[in-house]
Coordinates of C-alpha atoms in Angstrom, one line a residue:
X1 CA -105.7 104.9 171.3
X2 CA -105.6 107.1 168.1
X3 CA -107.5 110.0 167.4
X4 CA -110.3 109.9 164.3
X5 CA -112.1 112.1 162.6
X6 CA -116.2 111.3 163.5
X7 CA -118.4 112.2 160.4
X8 CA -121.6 111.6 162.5
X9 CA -124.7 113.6 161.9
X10 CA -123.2 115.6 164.5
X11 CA -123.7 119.7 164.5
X12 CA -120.9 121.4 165.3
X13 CA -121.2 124.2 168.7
X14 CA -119.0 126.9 167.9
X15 CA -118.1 128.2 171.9
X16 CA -118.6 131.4 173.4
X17 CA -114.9 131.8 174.9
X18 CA -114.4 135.7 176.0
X19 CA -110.8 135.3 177.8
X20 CA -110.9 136.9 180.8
X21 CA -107.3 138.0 180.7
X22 CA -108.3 139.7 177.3
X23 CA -111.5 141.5 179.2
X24 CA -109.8 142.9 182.0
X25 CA -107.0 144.3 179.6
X26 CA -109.4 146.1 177.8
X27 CA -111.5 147.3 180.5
X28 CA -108.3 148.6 182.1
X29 CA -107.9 151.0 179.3
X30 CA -111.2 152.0 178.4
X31 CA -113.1 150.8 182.3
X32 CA -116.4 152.5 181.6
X33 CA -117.2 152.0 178.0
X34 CA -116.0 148.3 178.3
X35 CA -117.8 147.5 180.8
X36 CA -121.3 149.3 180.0
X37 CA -121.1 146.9 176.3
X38 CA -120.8 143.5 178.5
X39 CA -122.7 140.6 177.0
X40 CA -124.5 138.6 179.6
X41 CA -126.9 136.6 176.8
X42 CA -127.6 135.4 173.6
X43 CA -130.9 135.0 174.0
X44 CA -132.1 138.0 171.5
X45 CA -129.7 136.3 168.9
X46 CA -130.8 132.6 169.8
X47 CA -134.7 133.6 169.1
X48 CA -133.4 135.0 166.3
X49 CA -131.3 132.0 164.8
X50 CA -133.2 128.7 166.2
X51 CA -136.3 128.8 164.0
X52 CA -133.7 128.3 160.8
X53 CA -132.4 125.6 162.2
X54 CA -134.4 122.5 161.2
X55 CA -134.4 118.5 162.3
X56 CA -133.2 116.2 159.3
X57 CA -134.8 113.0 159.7
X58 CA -133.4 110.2 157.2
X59 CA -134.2 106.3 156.5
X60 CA -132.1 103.6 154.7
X61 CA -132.6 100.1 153.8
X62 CA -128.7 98.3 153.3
X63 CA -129.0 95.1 151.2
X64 CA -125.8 93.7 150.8
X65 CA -125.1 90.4 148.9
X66 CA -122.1 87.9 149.4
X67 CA -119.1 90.6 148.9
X68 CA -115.2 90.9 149.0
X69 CA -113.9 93.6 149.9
X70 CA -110.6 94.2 147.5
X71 CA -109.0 96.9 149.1
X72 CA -108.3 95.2 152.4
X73 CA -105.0 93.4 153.0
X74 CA -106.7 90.3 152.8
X75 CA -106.7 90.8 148.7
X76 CA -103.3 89.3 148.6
X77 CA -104.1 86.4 150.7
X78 CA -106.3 84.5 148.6
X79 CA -103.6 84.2 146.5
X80 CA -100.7 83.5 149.5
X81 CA -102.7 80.9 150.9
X82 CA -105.2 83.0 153.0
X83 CA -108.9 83.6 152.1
X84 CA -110.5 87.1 151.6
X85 CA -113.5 88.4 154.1
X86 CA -117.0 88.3 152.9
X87 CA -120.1 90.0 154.4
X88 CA -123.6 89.4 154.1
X89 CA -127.1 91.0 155.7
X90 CA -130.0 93.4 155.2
X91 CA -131.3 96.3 157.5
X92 CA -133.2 99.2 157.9
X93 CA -131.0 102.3 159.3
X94 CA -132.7 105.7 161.0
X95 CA -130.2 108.5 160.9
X96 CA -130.5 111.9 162.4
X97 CA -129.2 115.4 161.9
X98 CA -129.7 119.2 161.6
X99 CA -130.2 121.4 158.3
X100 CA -130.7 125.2 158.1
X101 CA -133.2 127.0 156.0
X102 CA -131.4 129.4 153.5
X103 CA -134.5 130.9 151.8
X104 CA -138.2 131.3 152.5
X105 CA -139.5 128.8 149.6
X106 CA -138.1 126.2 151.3
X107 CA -134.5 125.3 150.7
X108 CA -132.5 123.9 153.1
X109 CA -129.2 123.5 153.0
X110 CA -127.2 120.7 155.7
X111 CA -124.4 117.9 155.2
X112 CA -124.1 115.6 152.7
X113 CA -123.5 112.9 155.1
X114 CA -126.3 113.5 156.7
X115 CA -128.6 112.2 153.9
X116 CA -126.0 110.2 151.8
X117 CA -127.8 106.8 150.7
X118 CA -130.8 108.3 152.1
X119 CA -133.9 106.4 150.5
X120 CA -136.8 108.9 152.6
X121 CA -135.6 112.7 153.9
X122 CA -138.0 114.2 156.2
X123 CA -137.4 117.8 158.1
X124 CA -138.8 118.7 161.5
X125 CA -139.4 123.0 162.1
X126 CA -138.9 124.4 165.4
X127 CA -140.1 122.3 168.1
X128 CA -142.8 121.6 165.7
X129 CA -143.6 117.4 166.1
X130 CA -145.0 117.8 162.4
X131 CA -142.9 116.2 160.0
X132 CA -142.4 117.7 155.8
X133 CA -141.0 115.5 153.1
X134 CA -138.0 116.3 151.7
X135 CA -136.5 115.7 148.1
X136 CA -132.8 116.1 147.2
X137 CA -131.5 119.2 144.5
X138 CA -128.8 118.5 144.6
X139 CA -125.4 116.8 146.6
X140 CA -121.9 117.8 146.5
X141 CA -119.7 115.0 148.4
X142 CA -116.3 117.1 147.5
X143 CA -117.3 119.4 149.8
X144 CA -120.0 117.3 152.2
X145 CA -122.7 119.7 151.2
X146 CA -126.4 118.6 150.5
X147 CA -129.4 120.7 148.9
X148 CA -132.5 120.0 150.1
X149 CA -136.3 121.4 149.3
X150 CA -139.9 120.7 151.1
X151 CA -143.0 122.3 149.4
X152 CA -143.4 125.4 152.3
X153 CA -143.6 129.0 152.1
X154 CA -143.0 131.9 154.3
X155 CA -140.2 130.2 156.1
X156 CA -137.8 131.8 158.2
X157 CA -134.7 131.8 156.3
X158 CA -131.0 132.8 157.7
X159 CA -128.6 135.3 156.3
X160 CA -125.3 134.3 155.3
X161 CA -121.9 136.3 156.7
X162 CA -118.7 136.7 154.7
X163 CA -117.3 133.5 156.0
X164 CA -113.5 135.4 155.1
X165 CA -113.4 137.6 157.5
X166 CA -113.9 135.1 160.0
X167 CA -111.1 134.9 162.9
X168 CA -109.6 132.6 165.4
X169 CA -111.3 134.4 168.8
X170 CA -114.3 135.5 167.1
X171 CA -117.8 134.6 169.5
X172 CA -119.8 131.8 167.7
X173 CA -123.1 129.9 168.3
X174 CA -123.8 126.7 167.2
X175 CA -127.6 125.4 166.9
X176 CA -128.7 122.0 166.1
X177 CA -130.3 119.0 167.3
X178 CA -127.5 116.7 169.1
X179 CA -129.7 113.2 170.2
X180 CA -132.6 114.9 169.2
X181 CA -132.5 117.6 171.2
X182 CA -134.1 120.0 169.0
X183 CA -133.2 123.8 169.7
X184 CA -129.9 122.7 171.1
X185 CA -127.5 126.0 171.9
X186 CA -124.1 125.8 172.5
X187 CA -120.9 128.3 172.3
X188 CA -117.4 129.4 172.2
X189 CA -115.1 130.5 169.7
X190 CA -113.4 130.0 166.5
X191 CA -110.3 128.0 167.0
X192 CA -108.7 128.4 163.6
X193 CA -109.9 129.1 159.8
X194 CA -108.4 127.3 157.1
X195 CA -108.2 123.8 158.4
X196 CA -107.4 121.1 156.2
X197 CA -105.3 118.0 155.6
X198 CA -107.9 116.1 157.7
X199 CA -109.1 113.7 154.8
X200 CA -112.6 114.4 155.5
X201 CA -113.1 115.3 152.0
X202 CA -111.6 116.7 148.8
X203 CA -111.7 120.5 149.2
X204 CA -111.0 121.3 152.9
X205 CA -111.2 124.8 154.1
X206 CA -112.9 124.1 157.6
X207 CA -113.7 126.9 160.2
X208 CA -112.6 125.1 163.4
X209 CA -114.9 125.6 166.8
X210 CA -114.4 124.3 170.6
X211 CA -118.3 124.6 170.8
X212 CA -119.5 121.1 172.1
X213 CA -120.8 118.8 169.0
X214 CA -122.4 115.8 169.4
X215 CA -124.3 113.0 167.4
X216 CA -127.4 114.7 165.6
X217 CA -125.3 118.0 165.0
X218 CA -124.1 117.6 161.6
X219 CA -125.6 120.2 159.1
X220 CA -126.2 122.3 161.8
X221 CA -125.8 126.4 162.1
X222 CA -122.7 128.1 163.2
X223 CA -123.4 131.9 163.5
X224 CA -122.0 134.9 164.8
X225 CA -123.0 137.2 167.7
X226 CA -125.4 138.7 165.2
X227 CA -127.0 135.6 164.2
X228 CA -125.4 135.6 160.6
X229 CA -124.5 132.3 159.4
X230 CA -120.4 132.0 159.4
X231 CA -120.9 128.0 158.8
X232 CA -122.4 124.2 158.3
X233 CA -121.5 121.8 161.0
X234 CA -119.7 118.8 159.3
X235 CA -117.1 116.9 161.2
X236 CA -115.8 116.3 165.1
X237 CA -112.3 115.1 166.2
X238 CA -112.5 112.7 168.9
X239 CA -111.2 109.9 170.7
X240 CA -114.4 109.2 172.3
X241 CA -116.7 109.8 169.9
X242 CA -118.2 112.5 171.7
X243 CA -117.2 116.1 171.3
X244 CA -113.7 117.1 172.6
X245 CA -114.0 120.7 171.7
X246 CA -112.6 120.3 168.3
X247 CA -114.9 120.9 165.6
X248 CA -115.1 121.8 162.0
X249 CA -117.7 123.7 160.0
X250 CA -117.8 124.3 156.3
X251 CA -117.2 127.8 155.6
X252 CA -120.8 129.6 154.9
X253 CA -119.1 131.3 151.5
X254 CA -118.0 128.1 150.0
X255 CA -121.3 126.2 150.9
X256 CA -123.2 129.6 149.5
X257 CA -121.4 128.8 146.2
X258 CA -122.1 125.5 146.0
X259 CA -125.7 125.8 146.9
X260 CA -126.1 128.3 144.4
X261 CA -124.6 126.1 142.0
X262 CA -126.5 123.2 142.6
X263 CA -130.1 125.1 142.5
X264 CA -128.7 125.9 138.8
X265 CA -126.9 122.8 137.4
X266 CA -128.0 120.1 139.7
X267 CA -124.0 119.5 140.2
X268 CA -120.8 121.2 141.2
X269 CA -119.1 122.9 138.2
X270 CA -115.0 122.8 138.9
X271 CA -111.9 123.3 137.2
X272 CA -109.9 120.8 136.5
X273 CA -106.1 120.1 135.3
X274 CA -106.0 116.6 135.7
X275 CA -103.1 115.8 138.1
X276 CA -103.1 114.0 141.1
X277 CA -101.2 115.8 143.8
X278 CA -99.6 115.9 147.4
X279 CA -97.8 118.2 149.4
X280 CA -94.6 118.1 148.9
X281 CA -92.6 117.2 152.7
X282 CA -89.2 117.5 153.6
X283 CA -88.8 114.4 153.6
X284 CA -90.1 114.2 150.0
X285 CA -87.8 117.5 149.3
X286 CA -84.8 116.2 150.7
X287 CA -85.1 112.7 148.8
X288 CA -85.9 114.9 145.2
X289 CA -82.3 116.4 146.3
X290 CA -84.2 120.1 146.6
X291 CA -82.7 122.8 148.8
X292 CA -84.4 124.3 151.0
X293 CA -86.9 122.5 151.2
X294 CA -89.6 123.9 149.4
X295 CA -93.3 124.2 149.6
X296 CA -95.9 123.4 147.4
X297 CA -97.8 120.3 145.5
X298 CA -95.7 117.5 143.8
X299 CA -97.3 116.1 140.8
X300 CA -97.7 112.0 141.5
X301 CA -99.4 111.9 138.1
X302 CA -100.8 113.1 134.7
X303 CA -104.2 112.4 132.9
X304 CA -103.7 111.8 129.5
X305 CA -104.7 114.8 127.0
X306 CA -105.7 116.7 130.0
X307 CA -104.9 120.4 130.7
X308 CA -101.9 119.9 132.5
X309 CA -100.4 117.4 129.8
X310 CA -100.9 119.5 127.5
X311 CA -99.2 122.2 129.2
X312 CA -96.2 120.1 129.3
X313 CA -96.5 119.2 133.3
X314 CA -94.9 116.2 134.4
X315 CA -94.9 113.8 137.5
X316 CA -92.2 114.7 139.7
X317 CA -93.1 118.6 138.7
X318 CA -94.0 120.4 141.8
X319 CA -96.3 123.2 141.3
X320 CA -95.4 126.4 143.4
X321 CA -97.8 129.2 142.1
X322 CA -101.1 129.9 140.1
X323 CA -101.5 133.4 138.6
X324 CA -99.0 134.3 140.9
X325 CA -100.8 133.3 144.6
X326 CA -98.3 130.9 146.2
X327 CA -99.4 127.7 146.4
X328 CA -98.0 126.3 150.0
X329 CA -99.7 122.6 149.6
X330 CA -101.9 120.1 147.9
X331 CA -105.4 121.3 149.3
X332 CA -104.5 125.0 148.1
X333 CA -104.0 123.6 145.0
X334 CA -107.4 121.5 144.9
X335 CA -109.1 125.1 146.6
X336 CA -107.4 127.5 144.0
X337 CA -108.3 125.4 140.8
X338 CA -111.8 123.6 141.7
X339 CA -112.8 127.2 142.9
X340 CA -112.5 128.4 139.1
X341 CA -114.7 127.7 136.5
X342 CA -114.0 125.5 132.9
X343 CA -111.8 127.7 130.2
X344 CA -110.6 129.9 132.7
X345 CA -106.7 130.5 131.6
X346 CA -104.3 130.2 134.1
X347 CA -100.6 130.1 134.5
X348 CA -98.9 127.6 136.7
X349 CA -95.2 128.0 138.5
X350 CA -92.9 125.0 138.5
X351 CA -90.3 123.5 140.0
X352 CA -88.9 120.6 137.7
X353 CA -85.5 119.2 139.6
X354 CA -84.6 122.7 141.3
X355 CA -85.4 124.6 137.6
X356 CA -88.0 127.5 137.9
X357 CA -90.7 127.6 135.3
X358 CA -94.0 128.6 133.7
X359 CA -96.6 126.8 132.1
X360 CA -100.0 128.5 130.6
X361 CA -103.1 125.9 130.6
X362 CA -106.3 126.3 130.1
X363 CA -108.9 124.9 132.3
X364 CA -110.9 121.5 131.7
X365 CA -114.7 120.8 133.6
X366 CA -113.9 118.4 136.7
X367 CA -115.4 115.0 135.0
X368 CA -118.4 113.6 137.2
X369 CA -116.5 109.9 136.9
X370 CA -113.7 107.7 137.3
X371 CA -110.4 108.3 135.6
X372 CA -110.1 106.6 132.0
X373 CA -108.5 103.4 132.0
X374 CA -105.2 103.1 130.1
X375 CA -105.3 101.7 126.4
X376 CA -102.7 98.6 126.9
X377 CA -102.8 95.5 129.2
X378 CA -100.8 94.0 131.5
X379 CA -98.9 90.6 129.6
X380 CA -97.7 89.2 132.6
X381 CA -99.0 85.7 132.8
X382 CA -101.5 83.9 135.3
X383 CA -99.0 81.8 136.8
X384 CA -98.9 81.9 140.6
X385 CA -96.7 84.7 141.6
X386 CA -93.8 84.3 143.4
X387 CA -92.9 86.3 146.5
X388 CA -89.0 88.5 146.6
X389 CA -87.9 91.1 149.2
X390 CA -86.4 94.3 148.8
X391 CA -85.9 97.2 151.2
X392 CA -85.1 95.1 154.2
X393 CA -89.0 93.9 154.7
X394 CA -91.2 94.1 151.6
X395 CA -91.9 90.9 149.9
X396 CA -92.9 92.0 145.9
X397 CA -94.8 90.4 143.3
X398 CA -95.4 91.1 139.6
X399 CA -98.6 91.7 138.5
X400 CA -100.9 89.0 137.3
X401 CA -104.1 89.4 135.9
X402 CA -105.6 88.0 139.1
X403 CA -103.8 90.6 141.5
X404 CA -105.0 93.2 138.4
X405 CA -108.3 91.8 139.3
X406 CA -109.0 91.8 143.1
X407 CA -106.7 94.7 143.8
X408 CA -109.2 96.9 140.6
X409 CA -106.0 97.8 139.3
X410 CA -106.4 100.5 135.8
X411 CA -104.7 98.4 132.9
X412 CA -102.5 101.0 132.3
X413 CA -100.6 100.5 135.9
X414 CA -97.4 98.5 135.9
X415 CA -95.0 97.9 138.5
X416 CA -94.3 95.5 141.2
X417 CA -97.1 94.5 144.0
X418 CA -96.2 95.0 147.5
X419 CA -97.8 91.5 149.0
X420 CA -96.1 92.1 152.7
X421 CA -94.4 94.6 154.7
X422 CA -92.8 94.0 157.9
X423 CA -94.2 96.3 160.2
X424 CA -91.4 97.7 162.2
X425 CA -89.5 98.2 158.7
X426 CA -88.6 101.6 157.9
X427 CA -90.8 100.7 154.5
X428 CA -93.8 100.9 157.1
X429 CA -93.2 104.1 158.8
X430 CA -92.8 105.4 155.3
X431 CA -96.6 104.5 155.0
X432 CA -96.3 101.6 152.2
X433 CA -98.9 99.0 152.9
X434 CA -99.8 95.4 151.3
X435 CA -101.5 96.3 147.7
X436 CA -99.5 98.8 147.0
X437 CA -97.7 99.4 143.7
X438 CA -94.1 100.6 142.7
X439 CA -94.1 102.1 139.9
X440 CA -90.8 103.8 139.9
X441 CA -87.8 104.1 142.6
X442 CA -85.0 107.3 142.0
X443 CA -87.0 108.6 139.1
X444 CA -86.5 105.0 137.2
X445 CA -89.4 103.2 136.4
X446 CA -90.3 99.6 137.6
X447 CA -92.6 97.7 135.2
X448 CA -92.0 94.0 137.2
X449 CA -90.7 92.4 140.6
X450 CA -87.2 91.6 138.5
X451 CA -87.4 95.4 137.5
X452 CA -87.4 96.5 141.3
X453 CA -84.8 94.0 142.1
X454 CA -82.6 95.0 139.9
X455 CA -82.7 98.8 140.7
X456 CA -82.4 98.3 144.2
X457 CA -79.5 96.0 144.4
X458 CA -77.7 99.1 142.4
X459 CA -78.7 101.6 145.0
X460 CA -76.0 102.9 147.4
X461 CA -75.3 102.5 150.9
X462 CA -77.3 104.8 152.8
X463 CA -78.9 106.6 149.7
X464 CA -82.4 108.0 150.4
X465 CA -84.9 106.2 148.2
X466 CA -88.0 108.2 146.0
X467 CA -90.6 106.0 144.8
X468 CA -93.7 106.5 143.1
X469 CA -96.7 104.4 144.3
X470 CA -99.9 103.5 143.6
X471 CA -102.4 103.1 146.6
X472 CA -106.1 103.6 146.6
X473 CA -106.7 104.8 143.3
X474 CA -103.9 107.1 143.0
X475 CA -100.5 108.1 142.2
X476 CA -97.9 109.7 144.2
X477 CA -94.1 109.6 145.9
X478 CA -92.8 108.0 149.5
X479 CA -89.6 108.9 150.5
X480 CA -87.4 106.0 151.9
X481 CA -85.0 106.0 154.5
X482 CA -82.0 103.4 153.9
X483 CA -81.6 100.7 156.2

């Protein structure tokens, strides 16, 4: 069993958890006053809250022709004498979640999960079995935040708290409609603030709640004892698939500012620098031969004539600071520069192989699509690849225009194609999967299977191994351990 994060529709419960321990330590020093201010309900703030708190009703018809599915280890098989999986069908899906109203006119804001591929949105009020259509302002997937608007007036709107000054004890409510239960109250109280590292999406900065959350939560209210809203439901962790009493919620400041930018632009304005990043491990440190160990984001790779390249970053560079705020990881990084807006100047602190230094950039707009593709080709003939190992249980190939093909491989990516891994190799544990392309190993760069071969028969006994690798669309470094 392995835990998983459950993006569900489900609205997160932030629990009501006053620690007795905490109570009777603090009546013992002020008994009367303590005591006299004892909460015994929520009600007040509950009548308060719940009318904001709406139903999000969503339909969505899946046609799906005769597919392949590239990404899955299969794609190698078809050409080692395996075939790849195909899939096939049509249906009609009826999804269910929560959405809060953030201004009288109507607009609502709730997760972008929730209504993602959506073709019909409608919103239930109250306990209200009248049902409003809904359109769509605006979505913002980096951040699982949705914009929504039905043609009403005089609704009751919430008002948002500074989300910042949220703590790990703080009281919280969470309202929403788990298995359409509309009205649905639970609480408890913040676990932790700053979550992330989850993969849930691109900018995570989660408020995290033990309030129960269930299916039909998602893009629900979490509020505080004053019925302010600290944040949007968006995400459980569970083994189950019911709630376990972890929970996360979108901070209401960050989903303020994307709201407000969507009612603008219609779209999420970022900065950008154009490098793909990771946090940097020690592992990762120890491999790069850095002392101490080291925080921050190590660059796996560089956009052409983007801001960073221009600025003279390089892969391998690991960014420690911007305008001076340490930077401890690759979600701050993502956080600090997609929270700032295009042609904002900033400077950057580098380490480059245990040097200190500065680089001033100016900021790009986040481009709405895919990376560019490279301007050269791939040579390598169609010829049916052959298999080599290296690493004590990787079989490598060189790329073919059919791998190029059914892994969607840019044309500017060269290197050797990881076609199997042995799973109990220490290549595995590493995290190196079939599909998988070496680019370089120990800072040298690997354009073929005969490249790889060659640098690894010159490695040394018991040398830790840095490679760069491209998986799932990206760039970035493994550290090996030798056999």
């Amino acid at each position: 069993m392995h835990k998983r994060v459950l993006k569900s529709c489900a609205l997160f419960g932030l629990a009501v958890l006053c620690a007795q321990a905490s109570v009777f330590s603090v009546a013992a020093q002020q008994p009367a006053q303590t005591r006299e201010r004892i909460v015994t309900t929520f009600a007040p703030v509950v009548e308060k809250v719940a009318p904001s708190v709406v139903t999000v009703f969503t339909t969505q018809t899946v046609s799906r022709g005769l597919t392949t599915f590239p990404f899955s280890d299969d794609s190698l098989r078809q050409f080692f004498g395996g075939r790849a999986p195909q899939r096939q069908g049509k249906q009609t899906l009826q999804g269910l979640g929560s959405g809060v109203i953030v201004s009288p006119d109507g607009y609502i804001l709730t997760a972008n999960h929730v209504v993602s591929g959506a073709d019909e949105i409608m919103i239930g009020l109250g306990n209200d079995l009248r049902k409003f259509k809904a359109k769509k302002v605006g979505t913002d997937p980096g951040t699982d935040v949705a914009l929504l608007k039905i043609d009403e007036n005089s609704l009751p709107s919430i008002t948002f708290a500074d989300s910042e000054k949220a703590r790990a004890g703080d009281i919280v409510l969470a309202i929403g409609n788990p298995f359409g239960l509309r009205q649905t109250v639970t609480m408890g109280i913040i676990s932790a603030v700053g979550r992330g590292g989850m993969g849930i999406v691109d900018y995570e900065n989660f408020i995290q709640t033990d309030a129960a959350i269930n299916m039909g939560n998602s893009g629900g209210a979490l509020v505080d004892i004053e019925g302010r809203l600290l944040g949007i439901n968006t995400a459980i962790f569970t083994r189950s698939g019911g709630n376990q009493g972890i929970g996360f919620a979108i901070p209401a400041i960050l989903a303020r500012d994307v709201m407000q930018s969507l009612r603008e632009k219609g779209r999420v304005v970022r900065g950008y620098i154009g490098t793909s990043v990771q946090t940097l491990t020690p592992e990762l440190a120890d491999a790069m031969k850095l002392k101490g160990q080291p925080s921050g984001a190590l660059v796996g790779e560089v956009e052409a004539s983007a801001p960073a390249a221009k600025a003279g970053i390089k892969t391998g560079d690991i960014i420690t600071a911007v305008n001076g705020k340490k930077v401890s990881d690759a979600r701050e990084l993502r956080l600090m520069i997609g929270s700032m807006a295009p042609g904002t100047k900033v400077q950057v602190e580098l380490n480059r192989d245990g040097q200190k230094k500065t680089s001033d950039l100016q900021l790009a707009e986040m481009p709405a699509g895919a990376a560019e593709e490279g301007a050269e080709a791939s040579t390598e003939e169609n010829a049916q690849p052959e298999k080599t190992s290296v690493f004590g249980g990787v079989a490598i190939t060189s790329i073919t225009d059919d791998i190029r093909a059914a892994l969607n491989l840019p044309k500017d990516i060269q290197g050797a194609v990881i076609a199997d891994v042995d799973a109990e190799s220490a290549a595995a544990k590493a995290g190196l999967r079939e599909g998988d392309v070496i680019q370089e190993v120990n800072k040298q760069p690997v354009r073929s299977a005969k490249d790889l071969v060659g640098i690894s028969k010159k490695l040394k006994p018991n040398e830790k191994i840095l490679m760069r690798v491209y998986s799932q669309g990206r760039s970035g470094y493994v550290a090996l351990e030798p056999k």
